[in-house]
PDB file of C-alpha atoms and ligand atoms in Angstrom:
ATOM      1  CA  MET A   1      88.800 114.676  76.392  1.00 91.00           C
ATOM      2  CA  VAL A   2      91.202 112.027  77.686  1.00 98.00           C
ATOM      3  CA  LYS A   3      93.031 112.888  80.902  1.00 98.00           C
ATOM      4  CA  ILE A   4      96.642 111.959  81.615  1.00 98.00           C
ATOM      5  CA  ALA A   5      97.764 111.055  85.141  1.00 98.00           C
ATOM      6  CA  PRO A   6     101.507 110.377  85.451  1.00 98.00           C
ATOM      7  CA  SER A   7     102.393 107.999  88.280  1.00 98.00           C
ATOM      8  CA  ILE A   8     105.421 109.104  90.271  1.00 98.00           C
ATOM      9  CA  LEU A   9     106.202 105.473  91.118  1.00 98.00           C
ATOM     10  CA  SER A  10     108.768 105.472  88.312  1.00 97.00           C
ATOM     11  CA  ALA A  11     110.089 108.975  89.064  1.00 97.00           C
ATOM     12  CA  ASP A  12     113.484 109.746  90.574  1.00 96.00           C
ATOM     13  CA  PHE A  13     112.550 110.060  94.258  1.00 96.00           C
ATOM     14  CA  SER A  14     115.624 112.137  95.023  1.00 97.00           C
ATOM     15  CA  ARG A  15     114.282 114.836  92.670  1.00 97.00           C
ATOM     16  CA  LEU A  16     110.574 114.364  93.188  1.00 97.00           C
ATOM     17  CA  ALA A  17     109.444 118.010  93.193  1.00 97.00           C
ATOM     18  CA  GLU A  18     111.419 118.696  90.027  1.00 97.00           C
ATOM     19  CA  GLN A  19     109.945 115.668  88.272  1.00 97.00           C
ATOM     20  CA  VAL A  20     106.419 116.643  89.284  1.00 98.00           C
ATOM     21  CA  GLN A  21     107.006 120.145  87.944  1.00 97.00           C
ATOM     22  CA  ALA A  22     108.162 118.653  84.634  1.00 97.00           C
ATOM     23  CA  VAL A  23     104.888 116.770  84.115  1.00 98.00           C
ATOM     24  CA  GLU A  24     102.950 119.816  85.258  1.00 98.00           C
ATOM     25  CA  ARG A  25     104.698 121.932  82.599  1.00 97.00           C
ATOM     26  CA  ALA A  26     103.839 119.259  80.051  1.00 97.00           C
ATOM     27  CA  GLY A  27     100.159 119.950  80.748  1.00 97.00           C
ATOM     28  CA  VAL A  28      99.024 116.730  82.417  1.00 98.00           C
ATOM     29  CA  ASP A  29      95.656 116.575  84.175  1.00 98.00           C
ATOM     30  CA  TYR A  30      96.321 114.750  87.450  1.00 98.00           C
ATOM     31  CA  LEU A  31      99.271 113.541  89.470  1.00 98.00           C
ATOM     32  CA  HIS A  32      98.832 109.854  90.305  1.00 99.00           C
ATOM     33  CA  LEU A  33     100.267 108.854  93.685  1.00 98.00           C
ATOM     34  CA  ASP A  34     100.671 105.126  94.383  1.00 98.00           C
ATOM     35  CA  VAL A  35     100.508 104.330  98.096  1.00 99.00           C
ATOM     36  CA  MET A  36     101.518 100.743  98.945  1.00 98.00           C
ATOM     37  CA  ASP A  37     101.629  99.107 102.357  1.00 98.00           C
ATOM     38  CA  GLY A  38     103.497  95.827 101.874  1.00 98.00           C
ATOM     39  CA  HIS A  39     100.321  93.921 102.848  1.00 98.00           C
ATOM     40  CA  PHE A  40      97.707  94.528 100.193  1.00 98.00           C
ATOM     41  CA  VAL A  41     100.498  94.554  97.613  1.00 98.00           C
ATOM     42  CA  PRO A  42     104.019  93.134  97.889  1.00 98.00           C
ATOM     43  CA  ASN A  43     105.734  96.520  97.836  1.00 98.00           C
ATOM     44  CA  ILE A  44     106.035  99.613 100.040  1.00 98.00           C
ATOM     45  CA  THR A  45     106.103 103.180  98.724  1.00 98.00           C
ATOM     46  CA  PHE A  46     105.155 106.305 100.655  1.00 98.00           C
ATOM     47  CA  GLY A  47     102.404 107.793 102.793  1.00 98.00           C
ATOM     48  CA  PRO A  48     100.751 111.118 103.581  1.00 98.00           C
ATOM     49  CA  GLY A  49     104.029 112.833 104.576  1.00 98.00           C
ATOM     50  CA  ILE A  50     105.481 112.753 101.056  1.00 98.00           C
ATOM     51  CA  ILE A  51     102.132 113.762  99.562  1.00 98.00           C
ATOM     52  CA  LYS A  52     101.928 116.746 101.913  1.00 98.00           C
ATOM     53  CA  SER A  53     105.406 117.913 100.874  1.00 98.00           C
ATOM     54  CA  LEU A  54     104.568 117.559  97.191  1.00 98.00           C
ATOM     55  CA  ARG A  55     101.344 119.508  97.737  1.00 98.00           C
ATOM     56  CA  GLN A  56     103.469 122.625  98.374  1.00 97.00           C
ATOM     57  CA  ASN A  57     105.155 122.117  95.004  1.00 97.00           C
ATOM     58  CA  SER A  58     102.289 121.494  92.625  1.00 98.00           C
ATOM     59  CA  GLN A  59      98.906 122.837  91.555  1.00 98.00           C
ATOM     60  CA  LEU A  60      97.845 119.547  89.943  1.00 98.00           C
ATOM     61  CA  PRO A  61      94.874 117.631  91.313  1.00 98.00           C
ATOM     62  CA  PHE A  62      96.269 114.737  93.354  1.00 99.00           C
ATOM     63  CA  ASP A  63      94.879 111.339  92.361  1.00 99.00           C
ATOM     64  CA  VAL A  64      95.806 109.118  95.305  1.00 99.00           C
ATOM     65  CA  HIS A  65      95.672 105.376  94.627  1.00 99.00           C
ATOM     66  CA  LEU A  66      95.562 103.534  97.945  1.00 99.00           C
ATOM     67  CA  MET A  67      96.895 100.012  97.598  1.00 99.00           C
ATOM     68  CA  ILE A  68      96.567  99.404 101.324  1.00 98.00           C
ATOM     69  CA  ASP A  69      94.464  97.158 103.533  1.00 98.00           C
ATOM     70  CA  GLU A  70      91.712  98.846 105.556  1.00 98.00           C
ATOM     71  CA  PRO A  71      92.155 102.215 103.813  1.00 98.00           C
ATOM     72  CA  GLU A  72      89.405 103.704 106.001  1.00 98.00           C
ATOM     73  CA  ARG A  73      91.984 104.023 108.786  1.00 98.00           C
ATOM     74  CA  TYR A  74      93.999 106.576 106.823  1.00 98.00           C
ATOM     75  CA  LEU A  75      91.462 108.575 104.821  1.00 98.00           C
ATOM     76  CA  GLU A  76      91.638 111.628 107.053  1.00 98.00           C
ATOM     77  CA  SER A  77      95.428 111.770 106.833  1.00 98.00           C
ATOM     78  CA  PHE A  78      95.408 111.543 103.054  1.00 99.00           C
ATOM     79  CA  VAL A  79      92.767 114.238 102.665  1.00 99.00           C
ATOM     80  CA  ALA A  80      94.666 116.467 105.100  1.00 98.00           C
ATOM     81  CA  ALA A  81      97.835 115.835 103.071  1.00 98.00           C
ATOM     82  CA  GLY A  82      96.133 117.201  99.959  1.00 98.00           C
ATOM     83  CA  ALA A  83      94.457 114.298  98.146  1.00 99.00           C
ATOM     84  CA  ASP A  84      91.755 115.506  95.728  1.00 98.00           C
ATOM     85  CA  LEU A  85      90.695 112.104  94.460  1.00 98.00           C
ATOM     86  CA  ILE A  86      91.064 108.915  96.493  1.00 99.00           C
ATOM     87  CA  SER A  87      90.860 105.414  95.016  1.00 99.00           C
ATOM     88  CA  VAL A  88      90.297 102.501  97.377  1.00 99.00           C
ATOM     89  CA  HIS A  89      90.426  98.884  96.259  1.00 99.00           C
ATOM     90  CA  VAL A  90      87.223  96.863  96.475  1.00 98.00           C
ATOM     91  CA  GLU A  91      89.412  93.916  97.587  1.00 98.00           C
ATOM     92  CA  ALA A  92      90.751  95.922 100.552  1.00 98.00           C
ATOM     93  CA  CYS A  93      87.487  97.272 101.988  1.00 98.00           C
ATOM     94  CA  ARG A  94      85.174  95.368 104.298  1.00 98.00           C
ATOM     95  CA  HIS A  95      82.530  98.094 104.097  1.00 98.00           C
ATOM     96  CA  LEU A  96      83.144  99.625 100.705  1.00 98.00           C
ATOM     97  CA  HIS A  97      80.013 101.765 100.624  1.00 98.00           C
ATOM     98  CA  ARG A  98      80.834 103.344 103.989  1.00 98.00           C
ATOM     99  CA  THR A  99      84.430 103.986 102.983  1.00 98.00           C
ATOM    100  CA  LEU A 100      83.358 105.771  99.788  1.00 98.00           C
ATOM    101  CA  GLU A 101      80.876 107.880 101.736  1.00 98.00           C
ATOM    102  CA  THR A 102      83.574 108.829 104.211  1.00 98.00           C
ATOM    103  CA  ILE A 103      85.859 110.022 101.405  1.00 98.00           C
ATOM    104  CA  LYS A 104      83.041 112.268 100.168  1.00 98.00           C
ATOM    105  CA  GLU A 105      82.287 113.563 103.669  1.00 98.00           C
ATOM    106  CA  LEU A 106      85.942 114.464 104.100  1.00 98.00           C
ATOM    107  CA  GLY A 107      85.700 116.600 100.965  1.00 98.00           C
ATOM    108  CA  ALA A 108      87.584 114.455  98.452  1.00 99.00           C
ATOM    109  CA  ARG A 109      86.302 112.714  95.316  1.00 98.00           C
ATOM    110  CA  PRO A 110      85.749 108.975  95.814  1.00 99.00           C
ATOM    111  CA  ALA A 111      86.906 106.331  93.355  1.00 99.00           C
ATOM    112  CA  VAL A 112      86.932 102.559  93.467  1.00 99.00           C
ATOM    113  CA  ALA A 113      89.741 100.374  92.110  1.00 99.00           C
ATOM    114  CA  LEU A 114      89.559  96.770  90.872  1.00 99.00           C
ATOM    115  CA  ASN A 115      92.345  94.259  90.386  1.00 99.00           C
ATOM    116  CA  PRO A 116      92.382  92.520  86.993  1.00 98.00           C
ATOM    117  CA  ALA A 117      90.683  89.365  88.359  1.00 98.00           C
ATOM    118  CA  THR A 118      87.944  91.181  90.277  1.00 98.00           C
ATOM    119  CA  PRO A 119      84.566  91.152  88.503  1.00 98.00           C
ATOM    120  CA  LEU A 120      82.590  94.311  87.752  1.00 98.00           C
ATOM    121  CA  SER A 121      79.636  92.894  89.678  1.00 98.00           C
ATOM    122  CA  SER A 122      81.584  93.746  92.881  1.00 98.00           C
ATOM    123  CA  ILE A 123      80.998  97.471  92.300  1.00 98.00           C
ATOM    124  CA  GLU A 124      77.537  97.363  90.746  1.00 97.00           C
ATOM    125  CA  HIS A 125      75.869  98.616  93.923  1.00 97.00           C
ATOM    126  CA  VAL A 126      78.283 101.436  94.709  1.00 98.00           C
ATOM    127  CA  LEU A 127      78.469 103.082  91.298  1.00 98.00           C
ATOM    128  CA  ALA A 128      76.217 105.922  92.445  1.00 96.00           C
ATOM    129  CA  GLU A 129      78.812 106.751  95.126  1.00 98.00           C
ATOM    130  CA  VAL A 130      81.863 107.198  92.915  1.00 98.00           C
ATOM    131  CA  ASP A 131      83.319 109.781  90.529  1.00 98.00           C
ATOM    132  CA  MET A 132      85.672 107.312  88.907  1.00 99.00           C
ATOM    133  CA  VAL A 133      86.344 103.596  88.518  1.00 99.00           C
ATOM    134  CA  LEU A 134      90.003 102.559  88.317  1.00 99.00           C
ATOM    135  CA  LEU A 135      90.527  99.360  86.374  1.00 99.00           C
ATOM    136  CA  MET A 136      93.948  97.862  87.032  1.00 99.00           C
ATOM    137  CA  THR A 137      95.499  96.697  83.775  1.00 99.00           C
ATOM    138  CA  VAL A 138      98.340  94.943  85.652  1.00 98.00           C
ATOM    139  CA  ASN A 139      98.403  93.270  89.052  1.00 98.00           C
ATOM    140  CA  PRO A 140      99.164  96.134  91.431  1.00 98.00           C
ATOM    141  CA  GLY A 141     102.474  96.483  93.223  1.00 98.00           C
ATOM    142  CA  PHE A 142     105.084  97.479  90.676  1.00 98.00           C
ATOM    143  CA  GLY A 143     105.693  99.843  87.805  1.00 98.00           C
ATOM    144  CA  GLY A 144     106.919  98.689  84.426  1.00 98.00           C
ATOM    145  CA  GLN A 145     104.708  95.596  84.061  1.00 98.00           C
ATOM    146  CA  LYS A 146     102.985  94.397  80.915  1.00 98.00           C
ATOM    147  CA  PHE A 147      99.414  95.473  80.142  1.00 98.00           C
ATOM    148  CA  ILE A 148      96.932  92.581  80.546  1.00 98.00           C
ATOM    149  CA  PRO A 149      94.861  92.481  77.308  1.00 98.00           C
ATOM    150  CA  ALA A 150      91.944  90.624  78.948  1.00 98.00           C
ATOM    151  CA  VAL A 151      91.038  93.869  80.742  1.00 98.00           C
ATOM    152  CA  ILE A 152      89.991  95.462  77.428  1.00 98.00           C
ATOM    153  CA  ARG A 153      86.736  93.495  77.502  1.00 98.00           C
ATOM    154  CA  LYS A 154      86.200  94.613  81.079  1.00 98.00           C
ATOM    155  CA  ILE A 155      86.582  98.275  80.067  1.00 99.00           C
ATOM    156  CA  VAL A 156      83.983  97.781  77.316  1.00 98.00           C
ATOM    157  CA  GLN A 157      81.599  96.109  79.787  1.00 98.00           C
ATOM    158  CA  LEU A 158      82.066  98.841  82.394  1.00 98.00           C
ATOM    159  CA  LYS A 159      81.465 101.575  79.813  1.00 98.00           C
ATOM    160  CA  LYS A 160      78.246  99.836  78.795  1.00 98.00           C
ATOM    161  CA  MET A 161      77.176  99.432  82.422  1.00 98.00           C
ATOM    162  CA  LEU A 162      77.680 103.179  83.025  1.00 98.00           C
ATOM    163  CA  ASP A 163      75.943 104.222  79.796  1.00 98.00           C
ATOM    164  CA  ASP A 164      72.969 101.961  80.517  1.00 97.00           C
ATOM    165  CA  GLU A 165      72.538 103.637  83.901  1.00 97.00           C
ATOM    166  CA  ASN A 166      73.192 107.105  82.495  1.00 97.00           C
ATOM    167  CA  LEU A 167      76.109 107.542  84.871  1.00 98.00           C
ATOM    168  CA  ASN A 168      78.793 110.065  84.075  1.00 97.00           C
ATOM    169  CA  ILE A 169      81.745 108.364  85.753  1.00 98.00           C
ATOM    170  CA  ASP A 170      85.366 108.411  84.615  1.00 98.00           C
ATOM    171  CA  ILE A 171      87.111 105.166  83.716  1.00 99.00           C
ATOM    172  CA  GLU A 172      90.784 105.190  84.665  1.00 99.00           C
ATOM    173  CA  VAL A 173      93.219 102.523  83.520  1.00 99.00           C
ATOM    174  CA  ASP A 174      96.455 101.870  85.366  1.00 99.00           C
ATOM    175  CA  GLY A 175      99.389  99.634  84.482  1.00 98.00           C
ATOM    176  CA  GLY A 176     101.405  99.042  81.337  1.00 98.00           C
ATOM    177  CA  ILE A 177      99.965 102.089  79.593  1.00 98.00           C
ATOM    178  CA  ASN A 178     102.012 103.341  76.648  1.00 98.00           C
ATOM    179  CA  ALA A 179     101.140 104.902  73.276  1.00 97.00           C
ATOM    180  CA  GLU A 180      99.904 101.573  71.943  1.00 97.00           C
ATOM    181  CA  THR A 181      97.906 100.234  74.916  1.00 98.00           C
ATOM    182  CA  ALA A 182      96.515 103.725  75.653  1.00 98.00           C
ATOM    183  CA  LEU A 183      94.780 103.764  72.295  1.00 98.00           C
ATOM    184  CA  GLN A 184      93.265 100.316  72.887  1.00 98.00           C
ATOM    185  CA  ALA A 185      92.038 101.363  76.346  1.00 98.00           C
ATOM    186  CA  VAL A 186      90.553 104.634  75.088  1.00 98.00           C
ATOM    187  CA  ARG A 187      88.818 102.893  72.181  1.00 98.00           C
ATOM    188  CA  ALA A 188      87.314 100.496  74.736  1.00 98.00           C
ATOM    189  CA  GLY A 189      85.958 103.391  76.809  1.00 98.00           C
ATOM    190  CA  ALA A 190      88.665 104.583  79.234  1.00 98.00           C
ATOM    191  CA  ASN A 191      89.144 108.338  79.609  1.00 98.00           C
ATOM    192  CA  VAL A 192      91.833 108.661  82.310  1.00 98.00           C
ATOM    193  CA  LEU A 193      95.263 107.190  81.601  1.00 98.00           C
ATOM    194  CA  VAL A 194      97.796 106.486  84.345  1.00 99.00           C
ATOM    195  CA  ALA A 195     101.338 106.118  83.056  1.00 98.00           C
ATOM    196  CA  GLY A 196     104.442 105.601  85.156  1.00 98.00           C
ATOM    197  CA  SER A 197     107.385 104.158  83.258  1.00 98.00           C
ATOM    198  CA  ALA A 198     106.158 105.463  79.875  1.00 98.00           C
ATOM    199  CA  ILE A 199     106.539 109.009  81.243  1.00 98.00           C
ATOM    200  CA  PHE A 200     109.134 109.006  84.038  1.00 98.00           C
ATOM    201  CA  GLY A 201     111.215 106.287  82.386  1.00 97.00           C
ATOM    202  CA  ALA A 202     111.633 108.463  79.292  1.00 97.00           C
ATOM    203  CA  ASN A 203     114.636 110.738  78.744  1.00 96.00           C
ATOM    204  CA  ASP A 204     112.394 113.628  77.795  1.00 97.00           C
ATOM    205  CA  ILE A 205     109.379 113.750  80.124  1.00 97.00           C
ATOM    206  CA  GLU A 206     107.548 116.493  78.238  1.00 95.00           C
ATOM    207  CA  LYS A 207     107.966 114.654  74.948  1.00 97.00           C
ATOM    208  CA  ALA A 208     106.687 111.424  76.526  1.00 98.00           C
ATOM    209  CA  VAL A 209     103.517 113.217  77.686  1.00 98.00           C
ATOM    210  CA  ARG A 210     103.011 114.700  74.201  1.00 97.00           C
ATOM    211  CA  THR A 211     103.497 111.291  72.582  1.00 97.00           C
ATOM    212  CA  LEU A 212     100.937 109.686  74.892  1.00 98.00           C
ATOM    213  CA  ARG A 213      98.430 112.463  74.294  1.00 97.00           C
ATOM    214  CA  MET A 214      98.878 112.309  70.532  1.00 97.00           C
ATOM    215  CA  SER A 215      98.501 108.541  70.508  1.00 97.00           C
ATOM    216  CA  VAL A 216      94.904 108.769  71.718  1.00 97.00           C
ATOM    217  CA  ASN A 217      93.951 111.836  69.686  1.00 87.00           C
ATOM    218  CA  THR A 218      94.286 110.071  66.356  1.00 66.00           C
TER     219      THR A 218
HETATM  220  C1  LIG B   1     100.940  99.732  89.900  1.00 65.56           C
HETATM  221  C2  LIG B   1     100.576 101.196  90.095  1.00 65.56           C
HETATM  222  C3  LIG B   1     100.691 101.963  88.849  1.00 65.56           C
HETATM  223  C4  LIG B   1     102.093 102.016  88.285  1.00 65.56           C
HETATM  224  C5  LIG B   1     101.983 102.088  86.811  1.00 65.56           C
HETATM  225  O1  LIG B   1     100.623  99.004  91.029  1.00 65.56           O
HETATM  226  O2  LIG B   1      99.254 101.313  90.561  1.00 65.56           O
HETATM  227  O3  LIG B   1     100.168 103.269  89.006  1.00 65.56           O
HETATM  228  O4  LIG B   1     102.862 103.069  88.729  1.00 65.56           O
HETATM  229  O5  LIG B   1     103.249 101.999  86.268  1.00 65.56           O
HETATM  230  P1  LIG B   1     103.480 101.652  84.746  1.00 65.56           P
HETATM  231  O6  LIG B   1     102.818 102.744  83.949  1.00 65.56           O
HETATM  232  O7  LIG B   1     104.960 101.629  84.603  1.00 65.56           O
HETATM  233  O8  LIG B   1     102.855 100.310  84.513  1.00 65.56           O
HETATM  234 ZN1  LIG B   2      98.281 103.385  90.491  1.00 65.56          ZN
END
């Protein structure tokens, strides 16, 4: 079963709780929270404070995507704020294995994220440590960008790598996901879909979630 994780990056921040409740009513699986520091990516969003406030307003599992340098410095704060799943970028971690272990020790589910240009070989030796691999399908930093088709081959290769090792790990795709690209990603092997503008940019949020779900169930 494919999971849907709306990214609040494209939500109306003045009505955040309301917008989160709308996707929750629509039956999504996770809430995807994009944390950006202005260093690792050229944009700044929000930190643990906003996540903690949202935690009071939602039952959804929080899928926190850390696009920050040295994420190990903030893991405790994000877990305390209510993160269930934490993705750290391989490009941002000096000691990736240790960082993933720390996430687990803190009681959250560890995931590793890769930029489009980063090869799968960079995570080969930490696969046993993670619950999910996040493959960026755009260069991180902004919502509303175009899906990079070259990542399709990478999804296929990752799926094969996991199957060969008998590893039951989710493959999440993030960036430029809409009804059309979602189907391509799922056919390639992805099973968690992040969507920002396709959901929060729509007039009818619940309809946008239904459309996305139907697009991959055909
Ligand atoms: C991009 C973020 C994404 C973003 C996706 O750096 O990681 O989660 O919100 O937005 P869309 O779906 O609009 O590409
Ligand atoms: Zn994201």
